[in-house]
C-alpha positions as protocol buffer text, in pm:
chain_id: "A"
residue {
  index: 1
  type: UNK
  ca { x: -1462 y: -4403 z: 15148 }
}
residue {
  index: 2
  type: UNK
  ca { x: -1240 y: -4663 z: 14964 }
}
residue {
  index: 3
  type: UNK
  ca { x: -1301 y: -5029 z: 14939 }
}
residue {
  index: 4
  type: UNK
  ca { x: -1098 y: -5288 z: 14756 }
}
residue {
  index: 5
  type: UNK
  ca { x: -1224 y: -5365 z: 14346 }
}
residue {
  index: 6
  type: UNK
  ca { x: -1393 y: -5679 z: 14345 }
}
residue {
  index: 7
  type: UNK
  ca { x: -1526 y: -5870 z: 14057 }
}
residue {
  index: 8
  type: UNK
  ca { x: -1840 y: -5733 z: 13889 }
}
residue {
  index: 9
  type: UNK
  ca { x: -1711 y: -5367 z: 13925 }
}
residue {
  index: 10
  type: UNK
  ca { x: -1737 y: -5157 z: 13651 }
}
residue {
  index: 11
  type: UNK
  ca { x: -1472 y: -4949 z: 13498 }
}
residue {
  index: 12
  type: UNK
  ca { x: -1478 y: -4593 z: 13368 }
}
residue {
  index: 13
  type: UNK
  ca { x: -1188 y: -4384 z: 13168 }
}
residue {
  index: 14
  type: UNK
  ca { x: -1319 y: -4039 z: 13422 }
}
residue {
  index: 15
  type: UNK
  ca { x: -1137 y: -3691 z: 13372 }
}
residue {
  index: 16
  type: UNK
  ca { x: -909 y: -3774 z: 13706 }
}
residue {
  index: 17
  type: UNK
  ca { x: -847 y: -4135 z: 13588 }
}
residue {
  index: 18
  type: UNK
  ca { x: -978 y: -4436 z: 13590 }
}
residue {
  index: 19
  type: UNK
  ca { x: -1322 y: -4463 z: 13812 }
}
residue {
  index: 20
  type: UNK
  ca { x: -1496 y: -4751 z: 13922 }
}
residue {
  index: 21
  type: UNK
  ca { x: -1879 y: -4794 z: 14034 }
}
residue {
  index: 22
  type: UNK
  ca { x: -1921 y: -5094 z: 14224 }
}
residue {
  index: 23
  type: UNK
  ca { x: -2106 y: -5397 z: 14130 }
}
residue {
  index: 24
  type: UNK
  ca { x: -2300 y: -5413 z: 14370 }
}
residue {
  index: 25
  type: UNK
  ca { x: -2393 y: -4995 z: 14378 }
}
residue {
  index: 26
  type: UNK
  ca { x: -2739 y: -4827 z: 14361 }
}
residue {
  index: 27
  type: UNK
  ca { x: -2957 y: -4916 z: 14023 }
}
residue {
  index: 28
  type: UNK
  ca { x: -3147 y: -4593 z: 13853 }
}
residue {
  index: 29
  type: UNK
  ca { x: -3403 y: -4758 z: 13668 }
}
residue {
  index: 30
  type: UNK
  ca { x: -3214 y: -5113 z: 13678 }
}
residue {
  index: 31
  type: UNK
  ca { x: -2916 y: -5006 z: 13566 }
}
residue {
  index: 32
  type: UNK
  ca { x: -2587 y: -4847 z: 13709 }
}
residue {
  index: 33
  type: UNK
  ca { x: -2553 y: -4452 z: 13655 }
}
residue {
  index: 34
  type: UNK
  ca { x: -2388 y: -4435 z: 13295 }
}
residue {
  index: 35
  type: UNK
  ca { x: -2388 y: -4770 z: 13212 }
}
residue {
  index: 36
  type: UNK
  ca { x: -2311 y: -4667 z: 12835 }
}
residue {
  index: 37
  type: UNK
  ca { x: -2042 y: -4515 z: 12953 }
}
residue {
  index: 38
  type: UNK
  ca { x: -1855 y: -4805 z: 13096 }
}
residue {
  index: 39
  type: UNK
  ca { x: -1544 y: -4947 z: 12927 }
}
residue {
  index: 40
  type: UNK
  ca { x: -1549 y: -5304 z: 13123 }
}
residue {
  index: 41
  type: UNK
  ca { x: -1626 y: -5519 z: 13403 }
}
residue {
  index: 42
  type: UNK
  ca { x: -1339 y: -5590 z: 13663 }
}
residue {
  index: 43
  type: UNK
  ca { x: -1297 y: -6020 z: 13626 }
}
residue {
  index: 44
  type: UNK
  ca { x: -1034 y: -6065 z: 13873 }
}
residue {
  index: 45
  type: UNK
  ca { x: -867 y: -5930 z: 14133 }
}
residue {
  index: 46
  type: UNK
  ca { x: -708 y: -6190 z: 14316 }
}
residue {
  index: 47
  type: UNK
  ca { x: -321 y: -6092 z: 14313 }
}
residue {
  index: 48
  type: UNK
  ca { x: -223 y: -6487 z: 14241 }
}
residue {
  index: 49
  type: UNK
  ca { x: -444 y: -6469 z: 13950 }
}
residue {
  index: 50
  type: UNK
  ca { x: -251 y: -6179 z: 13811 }
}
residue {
  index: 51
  type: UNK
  ca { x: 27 y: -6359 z: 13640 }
}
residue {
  index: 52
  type: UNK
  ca { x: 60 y: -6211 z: 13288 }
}
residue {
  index: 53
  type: UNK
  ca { x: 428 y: -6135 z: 13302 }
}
residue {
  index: 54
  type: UNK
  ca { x: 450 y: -5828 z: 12980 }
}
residue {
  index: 55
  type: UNK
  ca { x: 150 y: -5669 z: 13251 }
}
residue {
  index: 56
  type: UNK
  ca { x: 309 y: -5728 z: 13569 }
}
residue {
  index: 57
  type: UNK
  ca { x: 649 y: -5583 z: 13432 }
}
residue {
  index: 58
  type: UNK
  ca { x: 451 y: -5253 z: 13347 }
}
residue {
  index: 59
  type: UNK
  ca { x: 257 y: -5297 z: 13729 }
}
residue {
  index: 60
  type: UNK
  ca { x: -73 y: -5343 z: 13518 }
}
residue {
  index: 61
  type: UNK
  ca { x: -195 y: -5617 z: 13826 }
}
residue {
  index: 62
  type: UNK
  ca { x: -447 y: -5471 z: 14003 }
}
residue {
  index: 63
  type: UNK
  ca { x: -746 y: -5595 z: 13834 }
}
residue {
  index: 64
  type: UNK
  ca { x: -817 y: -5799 z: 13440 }
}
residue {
  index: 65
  type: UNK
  ca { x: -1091 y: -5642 z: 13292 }
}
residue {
  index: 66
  type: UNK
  ca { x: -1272 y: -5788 z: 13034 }
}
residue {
  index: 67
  type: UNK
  ca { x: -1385 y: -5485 z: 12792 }
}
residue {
  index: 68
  type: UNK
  ca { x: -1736 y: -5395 z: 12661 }
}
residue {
  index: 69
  type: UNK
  ca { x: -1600 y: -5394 z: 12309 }
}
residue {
  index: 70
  type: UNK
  ca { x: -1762 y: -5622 z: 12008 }
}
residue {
  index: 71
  type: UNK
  ca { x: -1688 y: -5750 z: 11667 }
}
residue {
  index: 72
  type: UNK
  ca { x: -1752 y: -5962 z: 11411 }
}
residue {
  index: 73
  type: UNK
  ca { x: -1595 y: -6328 z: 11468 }
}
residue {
  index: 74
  type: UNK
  ca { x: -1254 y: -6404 z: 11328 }
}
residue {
  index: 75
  type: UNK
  ca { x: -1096 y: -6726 z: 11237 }
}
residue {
  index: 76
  type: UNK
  ca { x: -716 y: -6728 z: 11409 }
}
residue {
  index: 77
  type: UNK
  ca { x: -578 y: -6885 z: 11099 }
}
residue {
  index: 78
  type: UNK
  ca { x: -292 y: -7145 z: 11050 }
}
residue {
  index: 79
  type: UNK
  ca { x: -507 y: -7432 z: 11257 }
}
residue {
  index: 80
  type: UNK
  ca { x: -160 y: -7556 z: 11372 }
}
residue {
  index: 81
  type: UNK
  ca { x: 3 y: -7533 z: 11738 }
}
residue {
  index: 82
  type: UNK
  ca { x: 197 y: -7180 z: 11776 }
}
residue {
  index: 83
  type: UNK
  ca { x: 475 y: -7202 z: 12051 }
}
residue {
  index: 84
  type: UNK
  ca { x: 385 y: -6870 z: 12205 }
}
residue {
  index: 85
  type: UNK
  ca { x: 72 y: -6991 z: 12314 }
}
residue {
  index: 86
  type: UNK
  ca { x: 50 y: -7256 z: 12597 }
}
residue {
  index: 87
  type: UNK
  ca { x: -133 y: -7596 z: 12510 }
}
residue {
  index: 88
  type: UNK
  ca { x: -375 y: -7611 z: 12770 }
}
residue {
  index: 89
  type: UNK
  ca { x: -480 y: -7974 z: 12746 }
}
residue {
  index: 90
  type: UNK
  ca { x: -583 y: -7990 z: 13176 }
}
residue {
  index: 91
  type: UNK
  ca { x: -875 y: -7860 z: 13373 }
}
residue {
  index: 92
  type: UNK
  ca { x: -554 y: -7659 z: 13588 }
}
residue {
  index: 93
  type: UNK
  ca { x: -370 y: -7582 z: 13316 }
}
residue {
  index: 94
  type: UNK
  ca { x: -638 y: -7429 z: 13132 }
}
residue {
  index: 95
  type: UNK
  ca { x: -764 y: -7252 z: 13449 }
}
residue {
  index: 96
  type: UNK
  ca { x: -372 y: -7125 z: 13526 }
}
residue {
  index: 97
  type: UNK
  ca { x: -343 y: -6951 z: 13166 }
}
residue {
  index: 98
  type: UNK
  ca { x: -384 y: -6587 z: 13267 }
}
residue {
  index: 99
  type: UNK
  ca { x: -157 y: -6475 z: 12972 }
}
residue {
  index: 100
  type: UNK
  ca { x: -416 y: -6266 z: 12789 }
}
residue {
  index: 101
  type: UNK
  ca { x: -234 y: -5958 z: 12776 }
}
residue {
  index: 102
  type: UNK
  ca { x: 119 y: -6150 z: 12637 }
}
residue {
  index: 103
  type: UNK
  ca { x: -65 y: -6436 z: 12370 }
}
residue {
  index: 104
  type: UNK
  ca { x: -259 y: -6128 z: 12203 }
}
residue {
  index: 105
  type: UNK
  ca { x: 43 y: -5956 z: 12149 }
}
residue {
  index: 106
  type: UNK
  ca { x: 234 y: -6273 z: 11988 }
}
residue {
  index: 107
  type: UNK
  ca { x: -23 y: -6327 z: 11766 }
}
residue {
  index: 108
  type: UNK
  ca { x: -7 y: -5927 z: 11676 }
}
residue {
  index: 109
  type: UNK
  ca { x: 351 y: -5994 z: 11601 }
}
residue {
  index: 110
  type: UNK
  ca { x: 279 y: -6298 z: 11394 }
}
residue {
  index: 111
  type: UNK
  ca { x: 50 y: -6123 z: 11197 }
}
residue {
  index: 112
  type: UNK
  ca { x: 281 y: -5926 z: 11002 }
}
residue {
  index: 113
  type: UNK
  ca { x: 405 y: -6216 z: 10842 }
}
residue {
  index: 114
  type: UNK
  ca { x: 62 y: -6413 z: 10778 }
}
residue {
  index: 115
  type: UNK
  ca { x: -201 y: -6158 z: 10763 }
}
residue {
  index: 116
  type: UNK
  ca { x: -498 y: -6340 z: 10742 }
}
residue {
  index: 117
  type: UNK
  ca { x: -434 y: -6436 z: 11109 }
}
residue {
  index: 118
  type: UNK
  ca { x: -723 y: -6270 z: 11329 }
}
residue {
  index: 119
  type: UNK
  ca { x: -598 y: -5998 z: 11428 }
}
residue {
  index: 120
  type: UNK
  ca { x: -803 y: -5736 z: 11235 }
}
residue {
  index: 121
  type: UNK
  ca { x: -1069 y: -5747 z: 11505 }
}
residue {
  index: 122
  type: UNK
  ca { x: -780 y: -5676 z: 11804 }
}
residue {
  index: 123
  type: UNK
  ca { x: -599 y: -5401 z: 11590 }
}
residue {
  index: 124
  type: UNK
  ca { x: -1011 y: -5244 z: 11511 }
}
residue {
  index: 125
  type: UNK
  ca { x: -1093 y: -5239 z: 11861 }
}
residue {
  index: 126
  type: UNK
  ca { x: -744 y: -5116 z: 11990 }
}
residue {
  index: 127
  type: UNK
  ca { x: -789 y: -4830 z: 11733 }
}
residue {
  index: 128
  type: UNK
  ca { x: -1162 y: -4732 z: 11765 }
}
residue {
  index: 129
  type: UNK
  ca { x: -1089 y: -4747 z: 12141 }
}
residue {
  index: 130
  type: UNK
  ca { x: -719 y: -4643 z: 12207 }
}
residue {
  index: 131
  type: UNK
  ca { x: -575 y: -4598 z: 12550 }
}
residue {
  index: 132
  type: UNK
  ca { x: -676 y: -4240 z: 12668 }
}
residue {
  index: 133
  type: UNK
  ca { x: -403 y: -4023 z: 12711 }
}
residue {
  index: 134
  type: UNK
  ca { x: -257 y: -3995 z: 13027 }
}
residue {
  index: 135
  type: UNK
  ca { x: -390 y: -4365 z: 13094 }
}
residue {
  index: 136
  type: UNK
  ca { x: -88 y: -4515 z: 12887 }
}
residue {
  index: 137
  type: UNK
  ca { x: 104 y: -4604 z: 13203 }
}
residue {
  index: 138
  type: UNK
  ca { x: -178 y: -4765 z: 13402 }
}
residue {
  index: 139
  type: UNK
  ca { x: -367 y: -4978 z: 13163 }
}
residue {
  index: 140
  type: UNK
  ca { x: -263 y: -5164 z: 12845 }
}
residue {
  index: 141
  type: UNK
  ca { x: -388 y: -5190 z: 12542 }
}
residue {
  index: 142
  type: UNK
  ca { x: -693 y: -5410 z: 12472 }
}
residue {
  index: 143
  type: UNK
  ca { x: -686 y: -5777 z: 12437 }
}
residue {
  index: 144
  type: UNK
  ca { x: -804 y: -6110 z: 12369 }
}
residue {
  index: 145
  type: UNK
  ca { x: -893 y: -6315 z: 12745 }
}
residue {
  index: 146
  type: UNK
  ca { x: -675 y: -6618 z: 12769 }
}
residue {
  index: 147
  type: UNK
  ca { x: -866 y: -6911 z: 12894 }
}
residue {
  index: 148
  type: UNK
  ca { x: -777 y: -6868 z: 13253 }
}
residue {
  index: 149
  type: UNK
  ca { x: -970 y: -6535 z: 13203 }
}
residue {
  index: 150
  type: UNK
  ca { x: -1283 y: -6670 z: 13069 }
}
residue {
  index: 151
  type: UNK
  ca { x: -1247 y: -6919 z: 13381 }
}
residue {
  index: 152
  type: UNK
  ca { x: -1239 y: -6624 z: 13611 }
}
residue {
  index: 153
  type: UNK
  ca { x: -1575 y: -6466 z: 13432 }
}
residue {
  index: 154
  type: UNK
  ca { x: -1789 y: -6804 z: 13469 }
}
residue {
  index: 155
  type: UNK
  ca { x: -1650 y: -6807 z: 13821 }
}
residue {
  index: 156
  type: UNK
  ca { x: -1630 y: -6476 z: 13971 }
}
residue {
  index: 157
  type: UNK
  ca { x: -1900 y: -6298 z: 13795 }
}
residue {
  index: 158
  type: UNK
  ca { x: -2131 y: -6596 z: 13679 }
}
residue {
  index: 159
  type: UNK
  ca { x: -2091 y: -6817 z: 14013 }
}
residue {
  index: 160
  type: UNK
  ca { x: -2024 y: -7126 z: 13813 }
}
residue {
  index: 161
  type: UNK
  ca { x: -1628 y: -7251 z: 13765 }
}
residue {
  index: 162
  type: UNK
  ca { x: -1570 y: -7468 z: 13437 }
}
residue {
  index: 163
  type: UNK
  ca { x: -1537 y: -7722 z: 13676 }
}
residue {
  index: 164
  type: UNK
  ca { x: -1808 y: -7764 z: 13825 }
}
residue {
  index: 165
  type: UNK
  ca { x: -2001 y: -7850 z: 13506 }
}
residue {
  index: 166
  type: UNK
  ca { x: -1919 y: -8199 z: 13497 }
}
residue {
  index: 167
  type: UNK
  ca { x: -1921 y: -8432 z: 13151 }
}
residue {
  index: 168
  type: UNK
  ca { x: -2172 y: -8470 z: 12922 }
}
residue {
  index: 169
  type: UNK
  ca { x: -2186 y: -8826 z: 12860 }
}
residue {
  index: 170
  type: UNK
  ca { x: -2489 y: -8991 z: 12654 }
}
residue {
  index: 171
  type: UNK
  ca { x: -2623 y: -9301 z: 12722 }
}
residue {
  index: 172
  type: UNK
  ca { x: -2671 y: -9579 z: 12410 }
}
């Protein structure tokens, strides 16, 4: 029986495509059945959340999924403003920016002309853990969360939205 993904599911590249074992599923010995196995956890869902425009154009909406792929930190580079990437400076608009998929890409293109931009750790990842064939036209590539994303983890999977956390004021 089917049920709808839901945040906290995890996602598998299986020989008939891509499987999910829900987040909530049966533990063997505290963890889910092949957790080493698992590419990512599903973040979000919600189909007004889904509003990366280069993914919806290719009908990649049906869930962001935040990979379980690591690196070494990487600086992004010019410390300057780039218009491809919004300027979040609100709670909402930071929380809106769902544009993972599209900013990682700009920066990818800006990186051929100044390559010390970050990117090494994107292009690393998308190499060492390519797109399986036959999965090309229902996932993309690997990329780098926009801040909207993050929001969605803290909220969805941790329980806790940025917004709740309040200020941090000290007292004199």
């Amino acid at each position: 029986m089917e049920r709808p993904l839901k945040p906290g599911d995890f996602v598998f590249h299986g020989s008939s495509g891509i499987e999910i074992y829900p987040g909530d599923g049966a533990l063997t010995n505290g963890k889910i059945p092949d957790y080493d196995q698992a590419v990512g956890i599903v973040v979000t869902c919600n189909p007004t959340r889904m509003t990366d425009e280069e993914c919806n154009t290719k009908n990649w909406n049906h869930a962001y999924v935040i990979g379980f792929v690591t690196g070494d930190a990487h600086t992004w580079g010019r410390n300057q403003d780039e218009d491809f990437l919004d300027n979040c400076t609100t709670l909402n608009s930071a929380k809106d920016n769902m544009k993972g998929y599209t900013e990682t890409n700009s920066l990818k293109d800006l990186t051929e002309s100044f390559p010390i931009y970050g990117m090494t750790l994107v292009e690393q990842i998308r190499k060492n853990n390519p797109v399986p064939n036959g999965f090309a036209n229902i996932r993309s590539d690997w990329f780098i969360p926009s801040v909207g994303q993050y929001y969605d983890l803290l909220n969805n999977l941790c329980g806790k939205a940025p917004d709740d956390f309040g200020t941090k004021t000290e007292s004199s």
